[in-house]
CSV table of C-alpha atoms in Angstrom, one decimal:
chain,number,residue,atom,x,y,z
A,1,MET,CA,-65.9,-178.0,-173.8
A,2,THR,CA,-66.0,-181.5,-172.4
A,3,ILE,CA,-64.8,-184.4,-172.7
A,4,MET,CA,-66.3,-187.9,-171.4
A,5,THR,CA,-63.8,-190.9,-171.6
A,6,GLU,CA,-63.3,-194.3,-171.6
A,7,SER,CA,-60.7,-196.8,-171.2
A,8,ALA,CA,-59.8,-198.8,-174.7
A,9,PRO,CA,-60.4,-202.5,-174.8
A,10,GLY,CA,-56.7,-203.3,-175.4
A,11,ALA,CA,-55.5,-200.6,-172.3
A,12,ALA,CA,-54.9,-203.7,-170.4
A,13,GLN,CA,-52.5,-205.0,-172.6
A,14,GLY,CA,-50.4,-201.6,-172.9
A,15,ASP,CA,-50.4,-201.2,-169.4
A,16,GLN,CA,-48.4,-205.3,-169.9
A,17,ALA,CA,-46.4,-204.1,-172.6
A,18,ALA,CA,-45.0,-201.1,-170.8
A,19,LYS,CA,-43.9,-203.2,-168.6
A,20,ALA,CA,-42.2,-205.6,-170.6
A,21,GLY,CA,-40.2,-202.7,-172.1
A,22,ASN,CA,-41.9,-203.0,-175.1
A,23,PRO,CA,-42.2,-199.7,-176.5
A,24,ALA,CA,-44.2,-199.3,-180.0
A,25,GLN,CA,-47.5,-201.3,-178.0
A,26,THR,CA,-47.5,-198.9,-175.6
A,27,GLN,CA,-48.7,-196.5,-177.9
A,28,ASN,CA,-52.0,-198.3,-178.4
A,29,SER,CA,-52.7,-197.9,-174.8
A,30,GLY,CA,-54.5,-194.9,-172.9
A,31,ALA,CA,-58.6,-193.8,-173.3
A,32,LYS,CA,-61.1,-193.4,-176.2
A,33,LEU,CA,-62.8,-190.5,-176.5
A,34,GLU,CA,-66.3,-191.3,-175.9
A,35,MET,CA,-67.9,-187.3,-177.1
A,36,VAL,CA,-67.5,-183.7,-177.6
A,37,LEU,CA,-69.6,-181.6,-176.0
A,38,GLY,CA,-69.7,-177.0,-176.8
A,39,ILE,CA,-70.4,-175.1,-173.6
A,40,THR,CA,-71.1,-172.2,-173.5
A,41,LYS,CA,-67.9,-170.2,-172.1
A,42,THR,CA,-69.3,-168.1,-169.5
A,43,GLY,CA,-71.4,-171.2,-168.2
A,44,SER,CA,-70.5,-174.4,-166.8
A,45,LEU,CA,-71.2,-178.6,-166.2
A,46,VAL,CA,-73.3,-179.3,-163.2
A,47,THR,CA,-74.6,-183.0,-162.3
A,48,ASN,CA,-78.0,-183.9,-160.4
A,49,PRO,CA,-76.6,-185.7,-156.8
A,50,LYS,CA,-79.8,-188.2,-157.3
A,51,ALA,CA,-78.1,-188.6,-160.5
A,52,PRO,CA,-74.5,-188.5,-160.9
A,53,ASP,CA,-74.1,-189.3,-164.9
A,54,THR,CA,-77.5,-186.9,-166.0
A,55,PHE,CA,-75.9,-183.8,-166.0
A,56,PHE,CA,-76.5,-180.2,-167.7
A,57,HIS,CA,-74.0,-177.7,-169.6
A,58,PRO,CA,-76.0,-174.2,-170.7
A,59,ILE,CA,-76.0,-174.7,-174.6
A,60,GLY,CA,-76.7,-171.1,-175.8
A,61,ASN,CA,-79.8,-169.3,-175.1
A,62,GLY,CA,-80.7,-172.6,-173.7
A,63,ILE,CA,-79.7,-175.6,-171.3
A,64,ARG,CA,-78.9,-179.0,-172.5
A,65,CYS,CA,-79.8,-182.2,-170.1
A,66,VAL,CA,-77.7,-185.7,-171.1
A,67,HIS,CA,-80.1,-188.1,-169.5
A,68,ASP,CA,-77.1,-191.3,-168.4
A,69,GLY,CA,-73.7,-189.9,-169.8
A,70,LYS,CA,-75.5,-190.6,-173.4
A,71,LEU,CA,-75.5,-187.9,-175.6
A,72,SER,CA,-78.0,-189.6,-177.8
A,73,ASP,CA,-80.5,-189.2,-174.9
A,74,THR,CA,-80.9,-185.2,-174.3
A,75,THR,CA,-83.7,-183.1,-173.5
A,76,LEU,CA,-83.5,-179.6,-174.5
A,77,LEU,CA,-85.0,-176.6,-172.1
A,78,GLN,CA,-85.9,-173.6,-173.3
A,79,GLY,CA,-86.6,-170.4,-172.0
A,80,HIS,CA,-83.8,-167.1,-172.2
A,81,ASP,CA,-83.7,-165.7,-174.5
A,82,GLY,CA,-80.4,-164.6,-173.5
A,83,ALA,CA,-77.1,-167.0,-173.5
A,84,VAL,CA,-77.4,-169.5,-170.6
A,85,ASN,CA,-74.2,-168.0,-167.9
A,86,CYS,CA,-75.4,-170.0,-164.4
A,87,VAL,CA,-77.1,-173.6,-164.3
A,88,SER,CA,-77.8,-174.9,-160.7
A,89,VAL,CA,-79.4,-178.1,-159.7
A,90,SER,CA,-81.0,-178.8,-156.5
A,91,LYS,CA,-79.5,-181.3,-153.3
A,92,ASP,CA,-82.7,-183.2,-154.0
A,93,GLY,CA,-82.3,-183.2,-157.4
A,94,THR,CA,-85.8,-181.7,-158.3
A,95,ARG,CA,-85.2,-178.7,-159.5
A,96,LEU,CA,-82.8,-176.6,-161.8
A,97,ALA,CA,-82.0,-173.0,-161.9
A,98,SER,CA,-81.0,-170.6,-164.8
A,99,SER,CA,-79.8,-167.4,-165.3
A,100,GLN,CA,-79.0,-165.8,-168.3
A,101,LEU,CA,-76.7,-162.7,-169.8
A,102,GLY,CA,-77.5,-159.4,-170.3
A,103,VAL,CA,-80.1,-156.9,-168.5
A,104,LYS,CA,-84.0,-157.4,-167.1
A,105,THR,CA,-82.1,-160.7,-166.0
A,106,ASP,CA,-84.4,-163.8,-165.8
A,107,VAL,CA,-83.8,-166.7,-163.0
A,108,ILE,CA,-85.8,-169.8,-164.8
A,109,LEU,CA,-86.7,-172.4,-161.5
A,110,TRP,CA,-87.5,-175.7,-163.5
A,111,ASP,CA,-89.1,-179.2,-162.3
A,112,LEU,CA,-86.7,-182.1,-163.8
A,113,LYS,CA,-89.4,-184.6,-163.4
A,114,THR,CA,-91.1,-182.4,-166.2
A,115,PHE,CA,-89.5,-180.2,-167.7
A,116,GLU,CA,-91.5,-177.3,-167.9
A,117,LYS,CA,-90.4,-173.7,-166.5
A,118,THR,CA,-92.3,-173.6,-163.2
A,119,HIS,CA,-91.2,-170.2,-161.9
A,120,VAL,CA,-89.5,-167.2,-163.7
A,121,LEU,CA,-88.1,-164.6,-161.4
A,122,SER,CA,-87.5,-161.7,-163.1
A,123,VAL,CA,-85.9,-159.1,-160.5
A,124,HIS,CA,-82.6,-158.7,-161.4
A,125,ASP,CA,-81.5,-155.9,-164.2
A,126,LEU,CA,-78.2,-156.1,-165.1
A,127,GLY,CA,-76.8,-159.7,-164.8
A,128,VAL,CA,-76.5,-162.8,-162.0
A,129,GLN,CA,-73.1,-164.4,-160.8
A,130,CYS,CA,-73.9,-167.5,-159.6
A,131,LEU,CA,-76.6,-169.0,-158.5
A,132,CYS,CA,-77.0,-171.8,-155.0
A,133,PHE,CA,-79.7,-174.3,-153.6
A,134,SER,CA,-79.2,-174.4,-149.7
A,135,GLU,CA,-78.8,-177.5,-148.9
A,136,ASP,CA,-82.4,-178.8,-148.3
A,137,SER,CA,-83.6,-177.2,-151.8
A,138,ARG,CA,-85.9,-174.9,-150.1
A,139,LEU,CA,-84.2,-171.6,-150.9
A,140,LEU,CA,-82.2,-170.5,-153.6
A,141,ALA,CA,-79.7,-167.7,-153.8
A,142,SER,CA,-79.3,-165.8,-156.7
A,143,VAL,CA,-76.3,-163.6,-156.5
A,144,GLY,CA,-76.3,-160.5,-158.5
A,145,THR,CA,-73.2,-159.1,-160.6
A,146,ALA,CA,-71.2,-155.8,-159.0
A,147,LYS,CA,-73.7,-153.7,-161.3
A,148,ASP,CA,-76.7,-155.2,-160.3
A,149,ASP,CA,-75.0,-155.2,-157.0
A,150,ARG,CA,-78.2,-157.1,-155.1
A,151,VAL,CA,-78.6,-160.6,-154.0
A,152,TYR,CA,-81.9,-162.6,-153.5
A,153,LEU,CA,-83.3,-165.6,-151.4
A,154,TRP,CA,-85.6,-167.0,-152.9
A,155,ASP,CA,-88.5,-170.1,-151.7
A,156,THR,CA,-88.2,-172.7,-154.4
A,157,ARG,CA,-91.5,-174.4,-153.4
A,158,THR,CA,-93.4,-170.5,-154.7
A,159,GLY,CA,-91.0,-168.8,-156.4
A,160,ASN,CA,-91.6,-165.7,-153.8
A,161,TYR,CA,-88.4,-163.9,-152.5
A,162,VAL,CA,-88.0,-164.1,-148.6
A,163,CYS,CA,-85.9,-160.9,-148.6
A,164,ASN,CA,-83.1,-159.4,-150.3
A,165,ALA,CA,-80.2,-156.9,-150.2
A,166,SER,CA,-77.2,-155.1,-151.4
A,167,LEU,CA,-73.8,-156.5,-152.2
A,168,LYS,CA,-72.3,-153.2,-150.9
A,169,GLY,CA,-69.9,-153.7,-154.1
A,170,LEU,CA,-68.2,-156.6,-153.9
A,171,LYS,CA,-67.7,-158.6,-156.5
A,172,VAL,CA,-68.9,-162.3,-155.7
A,173,GLU,CA,-68.0,-165.3,-158.4
A,174,ASN,CA,-69.4,-167.9,-155.7
A,175,ALA,CA,-71.1,-169.2,-153.5
A,176,CYS,CA,-72.3,-172.1,-150.3
A,177,TRP,CA,-74.9,-173.4,-148.0
A,178,ARG,CA,-74.2,-174.3,-144.8
A,179,GLY,CA,-75.8,-177.7,-144.4
A,180,ASP,CA,-77.1,-177.6,-141.3
A,181,VAL,CA,-80.2,-174.9,-140.2
A,182,GLY,CA,-80.2,-172.5,-136.6
A,183,ALA,CA,-82.6,-173.7,-133.7
A,184,ASN,CA,-84.2,-170.4,-134.9
A,185,GLY,CA,-84.8,-171.6,-138.6
A,186,GLU,CA,-80.9,-169.2,-139.4
A,187,TYR,CA,-79.7,-169.9,-142.9
A,188,VAL,CA,-76.2,-169.6,-143.6
A,189,PHE,CA,-74.0,-168.7,-146.8
A,190,VAL,CA,-71.1,-168.2,-147.3
A,191,THR,CA,-70.1,-165.5,-151.0
A,192,CYS,CA,-66.6,-165.1,-152.7
A,193,GLY,CA,-64.7,-162.9,-154.7
A,194,GLN,CA,-62.3,-160.8,-155.6
A,195,ASP,CA,-63.0,-159.0,-152.2
A,196,GLY,CA,-62.5,-162.1,-150.0
A,197,CYS,CA,-65.1,-164.4,-148.2
A,198,HIS,CA,-68.6,-162.9,-146.5
A,199,VAL,CA,-70.7,-164.7,-144.6
A,200,TRP,CA,-74.2,-164.4,-145.0
A,201,LYS,CA,-77.4,-164.8,-142.0
A,202,VAL,CA,-80.6,-165.2,-143.7
A,203,ASN,CA,-84.4,-166.0,-141.7
A,204,PRO,CA,-86.5,-167.1,-144.9
A,205,TYR,CA,-89.5,-167.1,-141.6
A,206,GLN,CA,-88.8,-163.6,-140.6
A,207,GLY,CA,-87.9,-162.0,-144.3
A,208,LEU,CA,-84.0,-161.1,-143.1
A,209,LEU,CA,-80.8,-161.5,-144.3
A,210,ALA,CA,-78.3,-160.1,-142.2
A,211,ALA,CA,-75.1,-157.6,-143.6
A,212,PRO,CA,-72.3,-159.4,-144.9
A,213,LEU,CA,-69.7,-160.6,-142.3
A,214,GLY,CA,-66.1,-160.0,-143.7
A,215,CYS,CA,-63.3,-163.1,-142.9
A,216,ASN,CA,-60.8,-161.1,-141.7
A,217,THR,CA,-57.0,-162.8,-142.9
A,218,GLY,CA,-54.8,-160.0,-142.0
A,219,SER,CA,-51.8,-159.2,-144.4
A,220,ILE,CA,-53.4,-162.0,-146.3
A,221,LYS,CA,-55.3,-161.0,-149.4
A,222,ARG,CA,-56.6,-163.2,-152.1
A,223,HIS,CA,-59.1,-163.3,-155.0
A,224,CYS,CA,-61.1,-166.3,-153.9
A,225,THR,CA,-63.1,-168.3,-156.8
A,226,CYS,CA,-64.7,-171.2,-154.3
A,227,VAL,CA,-65.7,-171.9,-151.9
A,228,LEU,CA,-67.5,-175.4,-150.2
A,229,PHE,CA,-68.4,-176.4,-146.3
A,230,GLY,CA,-66.7,-179.5,-145.1
A,231,ARG,CA,-68.1,-182.0,-143.3
A,232,ASP,CA,-69.1,-181.2,-139.7
A,233,GLN,CA,-70.1,-177.9,-141.4
A,234,SER,CA,-68.1,-175.9,-138.6
A,235,LEU,CA,-65.1,-174.8,-141.2
A,236,PHE,CA,-65.7,-173.6,-145.0
A,237,TYR,CA,-62.3,-174.1,-147.3
A,238,CYS,CA,-62.1,-171.4,-150.4
A,239,GLY,CA,-59.7,-172.0,-153.8
A,240,THR,CA,-57.9,-168.7,-154.8
A,241,THR,CA,-56.7,-167.4,-157.8
A,242,SER,CA,-52.5,-167.8,-156.5
A,243,GLY,CA,-53.6,-171.7,-155.7
A,244,ASP,CA,-54.0,-171.0,-152.5
A,245,LEU,CA,-56.5,-172.8,-150.1
A,246,LEU,CA,-57.7,-170.2,-147.2
């Protein structure tokens, strides 16, 4: 559940009262509840990088778009026949990808100008765990569940997959792309999960996806839940269930 708040009109007066040592008046300070949104428990809320006040979240078999942070101005995207569990917006803000739970799982690409489906990707047999657009928005990684055991790389313009590979039994929870592209057209993305972090290299021009390279953390074993590249793209950071940052 997501709650949006704004400062209440009396917040400033409440702060002044607190400084003056008047506890009775401080009870009126704080935040004003603006809206409450119900979100599918398996999904998450994502924003549009080019319009941060516009956000998307799963709601049953659909995806709701809240425009400019106004619950009175929404668009419901419908196309799945199962509960939506993953939503991702491309870095250029033009496309949205969504997936659902269950067998014969569809991944749908949406045009965020028209809010129409552009491509339906039907290759995952046993569920999708996460979706992630490359920094140039050209590629989409759809990572299956441990049971599905596949990762697919898609050309977002044509809807065709450029390559795929087995997850080798990895239980992936999240993924992130490196921002730069190699001189030979090579992209890099990282997956993380119960088995730590793994680095993948893909060349979409040749349709090649190399086997994942595990990160050697020595005696440190962590369950990683999120991953993000730093600004200079030379390092990536992983959050863990134990509270450590790798």
